C-alpha positions in Angstrom: 5.3 23.8 22.6 6.4 20.2 23.0 8.6 20.6 19.9 10.0 23.9 21.2 11.0 22.1 24.4 12.6 19.3 22.4 14.6 21.7 20.3 15.8 24.0 23.0 16.8 21.5 25.7 20.0 22.9 27.1 21.7 19.5 27.7 20.4 17.6 24.7 19.5 20.1 22.0 18.0 18.9 18.6 18.5 20.5 15.2 15.5 20.2 12.8 15.6 20.7 9.1 12.2 20.9 7.3 12.0 20.9 3.5 9.0 20.7 1.3 6.6 22.5 -1.0 3.0 22.4 -1.9 1.1 22.3 -5.2 -0.3 25.8 -6.0 -3.9 24.4 -5.6 -3.2 22.6 -2.4 -4.5 25.1 0.1 -4.0 22.8 3.1 -0.4 22.0 2.1 0.4 25.7 1.6 -1.0 26.3 5.0 1.4 23.8 6.5 4.3 25.4 4.7 3.2 28.8 6.1 3.0 27.4 9.6 6.5 26.0 9.4 7.9 29.2 8.0 6.4 31.1 11.0 7.5 28.5 13.5 11.2 28.7 12.6 11.1 32.4 13.1 10.3 32.1 16.8 13.2 33.5 18.8 13.5 30.4 21.0 13.9 28.0 18.0 15.7 30.1 15.4 19.1 28.6 16.2 17.7 25.1 16.1 15.2 24.9 13.2 15.2 25.9 9.6 12.8 25.6 6.7 14.4 25.0 3.3 12.3 26.2 0.4 11.8 24.6 -3.1 12.5 21.0 -2.2 13.9 19.2 -5.3 16.4 16.5 -6.3 19.4 18.7 -5.7 18.3 19.7 -2.2 17.3 16.1 -1.4 20.8 15.0 -2.4 22.3 17.3 0.3 19.8 16.3 2.9 20.1 12.5 2.7 23.9 12.9 3.1 23.8 15.1 6.1 21.0 14.0 8.5 21.2 11.7 11.4 17.5 10.8 11.4 15.2 11.0 8.4 11.6 11.6 9.7 8.8 10.8 7.3 5.2 11.0 8.4 2.7 10.4 5.6 -0.8 9.3 6.5 -0.9 5.6 5.5 -1.5 4.6 2.6 -0.3 7.8 0.9 3.4 7.0 0.8 4.1 6.3 -2.8 7.4 4.4 -2.1 9.9 6.2 0.1 13.0 6.3 -2.0 14.4 9.2 -0.1 14.5 7.1 3.1 16.4 4.4 1.1 19.0 6.9 0.0 19.6 7.8 3.7 20.7 4.2 4.3 24.0 4.3 2.4 24.9 7.6 4.0 24.7 6.2 7.6 21.5 7.9 8.5 18.6 6.3 10.3 14.9 6.3 9.5 12.0 7.2 11.7 8.9 6.8 9.6 5.3 5.7 9.3 4.8 2.0 8.6 4.0 2.6 5.0 5.7 2.2 1.6 9.2 0.7 1.8 9.5 1.2 5.6 6.6 -1.2 6.2 8.8 -3.9 4.6 12.2 -2.7 6.0 11.5 -1.8 9.6 12.7 -3.8 12.6 13.6 -2.3 16.0 17.3 -2.8 15.4 17.5 -0.6 12.3 15.4 2.4 13.2 12.0 3.6 14.6 8.5 3.4 13.4 5.2 5.1 14.1 1.7 3.8 13.3 0.4 0.2 13.5 0.8 -0.7 9.8 -2.9 -0.4 9.2 -5.0 2.2 7.3 -7.2 4.5 9.3 -9.4 6.6 7.0 -9.4 10.3 7.8 -7.5 12.3 10.5 -8.9 10.4 13.5 -5.7 8.7 14.4 -3.4 11.7 13.7 -3.2 12.9 17.3 -2.3 9.4 18.6 0.5 9.1 16.1 1.8 12.6 16.9 2.1 11.6 20.5 3.8 8.4 19.4 6.3 10.4 17.3 7.2 12.8 20.2 7.5 9.9 22.7 10.0 8.2 20.4 12.0 11.3 20.0 12.0 12.2 23.7 12.5 8.8 25.2 14.5 6.9 22.6 16.0 8.8 19.7 17.5 11.8 21.4 18.7 10.0 24.6 20.4 7.3 22.5 22.1 9.9 20.3 23.6 11.6 23.4 24.5 8.4 25.3 28.3 8.3 24.9 31.0 6.1 26.3 34.3 7.2 27.8 35.6 7.9 24.3 32.6 10.0 23.4 31.2 7.3 21.0 27.5 6.6 21.0 27.8 2.9 20.9 24.1 2.0 20.7 23.6 4.6 17.9 26.6 3.2 15.9 25.3 -0.3 16.3 21.9 0.8 14.9 23.7 2.4 12.0 25.7 -0.7 11.3 22.5 -2.9 11.4 20.8 -0.5 9.0 23.7 -0.4 6.6 24.3 -4.1 6.5 20.7 -5.4 6.5 18.8 -2.8 4.5 21.3 -1.3 2.0 21.6 -4.5 0.0 17.8 -5.0 -0.1 16.7 -1.5 -1.1 18.5 -0.2 -4.2 18.1 0.7 -7.8 19.5 -2.8 -8.7 16.5 -4.4 -7.0 14.1 -2.0 -8.6 15.4 -2.6 -12.1 15.5 -6.4 -11.5 11.9 -6.6 -10.2 10.6 -4.4 -13.0 12.4 -6.6 -15.5 11.4 -10.0 -14.0 7.8 -9.1 -13.0 6.7 -6.7 -15.7 9.0 -6.2 -18.7 9.9 -9.8 -19.6 6.3 -11.1 -19.1 5.0 -8.2 -21.2 7.6 -8.9 -23.9 6.7 -12.7 -23.9 3.0 -11.9 -24.1 3.6 -9.5 -27.0 5.5 -12.2 -28.9 2.8 -14.8 -28.3 0.1 -12.3 -29.5 2.1 -11.7 -32.7 2.7 -15.4 -33.4 0.8 -17.4 -36.0 -0.4 -14.3 -37.9 -1.6 -12.5 -34.7 -4.1 -15.4 -34.1 -4.0 -14.9 -30.3 -4.5 -11.2 -30.6 -7.5 -11.7 -32.8 -8.9 -14.2 -30.3 -8.4 -11.8 -27.4 -10.2 -9.1 -29.4 -13.2 -11.4 -30.0 -13.2 -12.3 -26.3 -13.4 -8.6 -25.3 -16.0 -7.7 -27.9 -18.2 -10.6 -26.8 -18.0 -9.6 -23.2 -18.8 -6.0 -24.0 -21.8 -7.0 -26.1 -23.4 -9.4 -23.7 -22.2 -8.2 -20.2 -25.4 -6.5 -19.3 -27.4 -9.7 -20.2 -25.9 -11.6 -17.2 -28.0 -12.0 -14.1 -28.2 -13.6 -10.7 -30.4 -16.1 -9.0 -30.5 -17.5 -5.5 -27.5 -17.2 -3.2 -27.3 -19.8 -0.4 -24.9 -20.2 2.5 -24.7 -23.3 4.8 -22.3 -24.5 7.5 -19.4 -26.7 6.2 -16.6 -28.6 7.9 -14.3 -27.0 10.4 -16.6 -24.0 10.9 -16.3 -22.9 7.3 -19.1 -21.5 5.1 -20.3 -23.3 2.0 -21.7 -20.7 -0.4 -23.5 -21.3 -3.6 -24.9 -18.8 -6.1 -26.9 -19.2 -9.3 -25.4 -17.2 -12.2 -27.1 -16.7 -15.5 -24.5 -15.9 -18.1 -26.7 -15.8 -21.1 -24.6 -15.8 -24.3 -21.4 -15.4 -22.4 -19.3 -18.6 -22.5 -18.6 -19.8 -19.0 -14.8 -20.1 -19.7 -14.8 -16.4 -20.6 -15.5 -15.3 -17.0 -14.6 -16.1 -13.4 -17.1 -16.1 -10.6 -15.7 -15.1 -7.2 -16.5 -14.2 -3.7 -15.1 -10.9 -2.5 -14.6 -10.5 1.3 -15.1 -7.0 2.5 -11.8 -5.7 4.1 -11.4 -5.1 7.8 -10.0 -1.6 8.6 -6.5 -1.4 7.4 -6.6 -4.7 5.6 -7.0 -5.5 1.8 -10.0 -7.2 0.4 -9.7 -10.9 -0.3 -11.0 -12.9 -3.3 -12.1 -16.5 -3.2 -12.8 -18.4 -6.5 -16.1 -20.3 -6.9 -16.2 -23.5 -8.9 -18.7 -24.0 -11.7 -20.9 -27.0 -10.6 -24.1 -28.0 -12.3 -26.2 -26.3 -15.1 -29.5 -24.9 -14.0 -32.2 -26.8 -15.8 -34.3 -24.9 -18.3 -32.1 -21.8 -18.3 -29.9 -20.3 -21.0 -26.3 -20.2 -19.7 -27.3 -20.7 -16.1 -24.9 -22.5 -13.7 -24.6 -23.1 -10.0 -21.3 -21.9 -8.6 -20.1 -23.2 -5.2 -17.2 -22.9 -2.8 -16.1 -22.9 0.8 -14.6 -20.0 2.7 -13.3 -19.3 6.2 -16.0 -19.0 8.8 -14.4 -16.4 11.0 -16.5 -13.7 9.3 -20.3 -13.8 8.6 -21.3 -15.4 5.4 -23.0 -12.1 4.4 -19.6 -10.5 4.3 -18.7 -12.5 1.2 -20.1 -10.9 -2.0 -20.4 -12.8 -5.3 -19.1 -11.1 -8.4 -18.3 -12.0 -12.0 -15.1 -10.7 -13.7 -13.6 -11.4 -17.1 -11.1 -14.2 -17.4 -8.7 -15.3 -20.1 -5.3 -17.0 -19.6 -3.6 -14.4 -21.9 -5.3 -11.3 -20.7 -4.4 -8.8 -18.1 -7.5 -8.3 -16.0 -8.6 -5.7 -15.1 -6.2 -3.6 -17.2 -7.5 -5.1 -20.5 -11.1 -5.8 -19.5 -12.5 -3.3 -17.0 -15.8 -5.0 -16.3 -17.3 -6.4 -13.1 -20.8 -7.5 -12.0 -21.7 -7.6 -8.4 -24.5 -9.5 -6.6 -27.3 -8.6 -6.8 -26.7 -5.3 -8.7 -30.4 -4.7 -9.5 -31.2 -8.3 -10.6 -34.0 -10.2 -8.9 -31.5 -12.1 -6.8 -32.3 -13.0 -3.2 -30.3 -14.4 -0.4 -31.2 -17.4 1.7 -29.0 -18.1 4.7 
């Protein structure tokens, strides 16, 4: 009913175009499509809303050229990228989207509108809050600004926002940037790595294969000992852990601390330094390091991962060993 009021306002009416489709096995998505199809048939909104079936590239081409505001409401972090919103830029349209994908990087108040807080909230628990945020933006900012005209009938604030969006965002979000970043970050490094692996009679490739085979053969033989945490300078934690690598060479792996993520934040990895050998053990070493003290020491979990300067981990070596993972390790804090 709130949407009906927005669309049918006599003095500031809004036109809404909905386009989309659902996978045949996506029962929830099909239900949404059916709800929209029924909604646009309501007599009070038929002149103001339409549902366009079979969304594809050809239809998207028409939409991005014709809309004033592109509304995109994924549940973060499910926005793959957001290239449709980027195409709107060069056509003078504005974006109102979830702070996810490209919009999380692009958004500022001068160039469009945003919903969400830029954090991930598992499940639908925050949906109602963001729905209210979306409607409040439409009712209090977007629609009033579109209809706010000067003596010549020009929406000056709206045009200023378009100019800011065009000038600031269009140069930053384009196929040129996409191709350049793929080339610089992925393709060229991959090509250089390939040539290094082929050089000297594929010596490096053979070395990498021996490294992977050795890890696979002896990975289950690794074990943990005692984990300690003590206060360090500036409120930090000093954490040490005993690691028994067995036949695995210490240079073939990295020992790290993994900090459990807070809601909406990524996990963080801190390297541990190999310190002293453990007397009387086979391949046993003490690993130590200091970490920020704003979280409890117990939140930092030791782990072992493969490491080689020429390998892509975890793509080429998908192994990980967590503390204590069934070993007779014990924590002393």
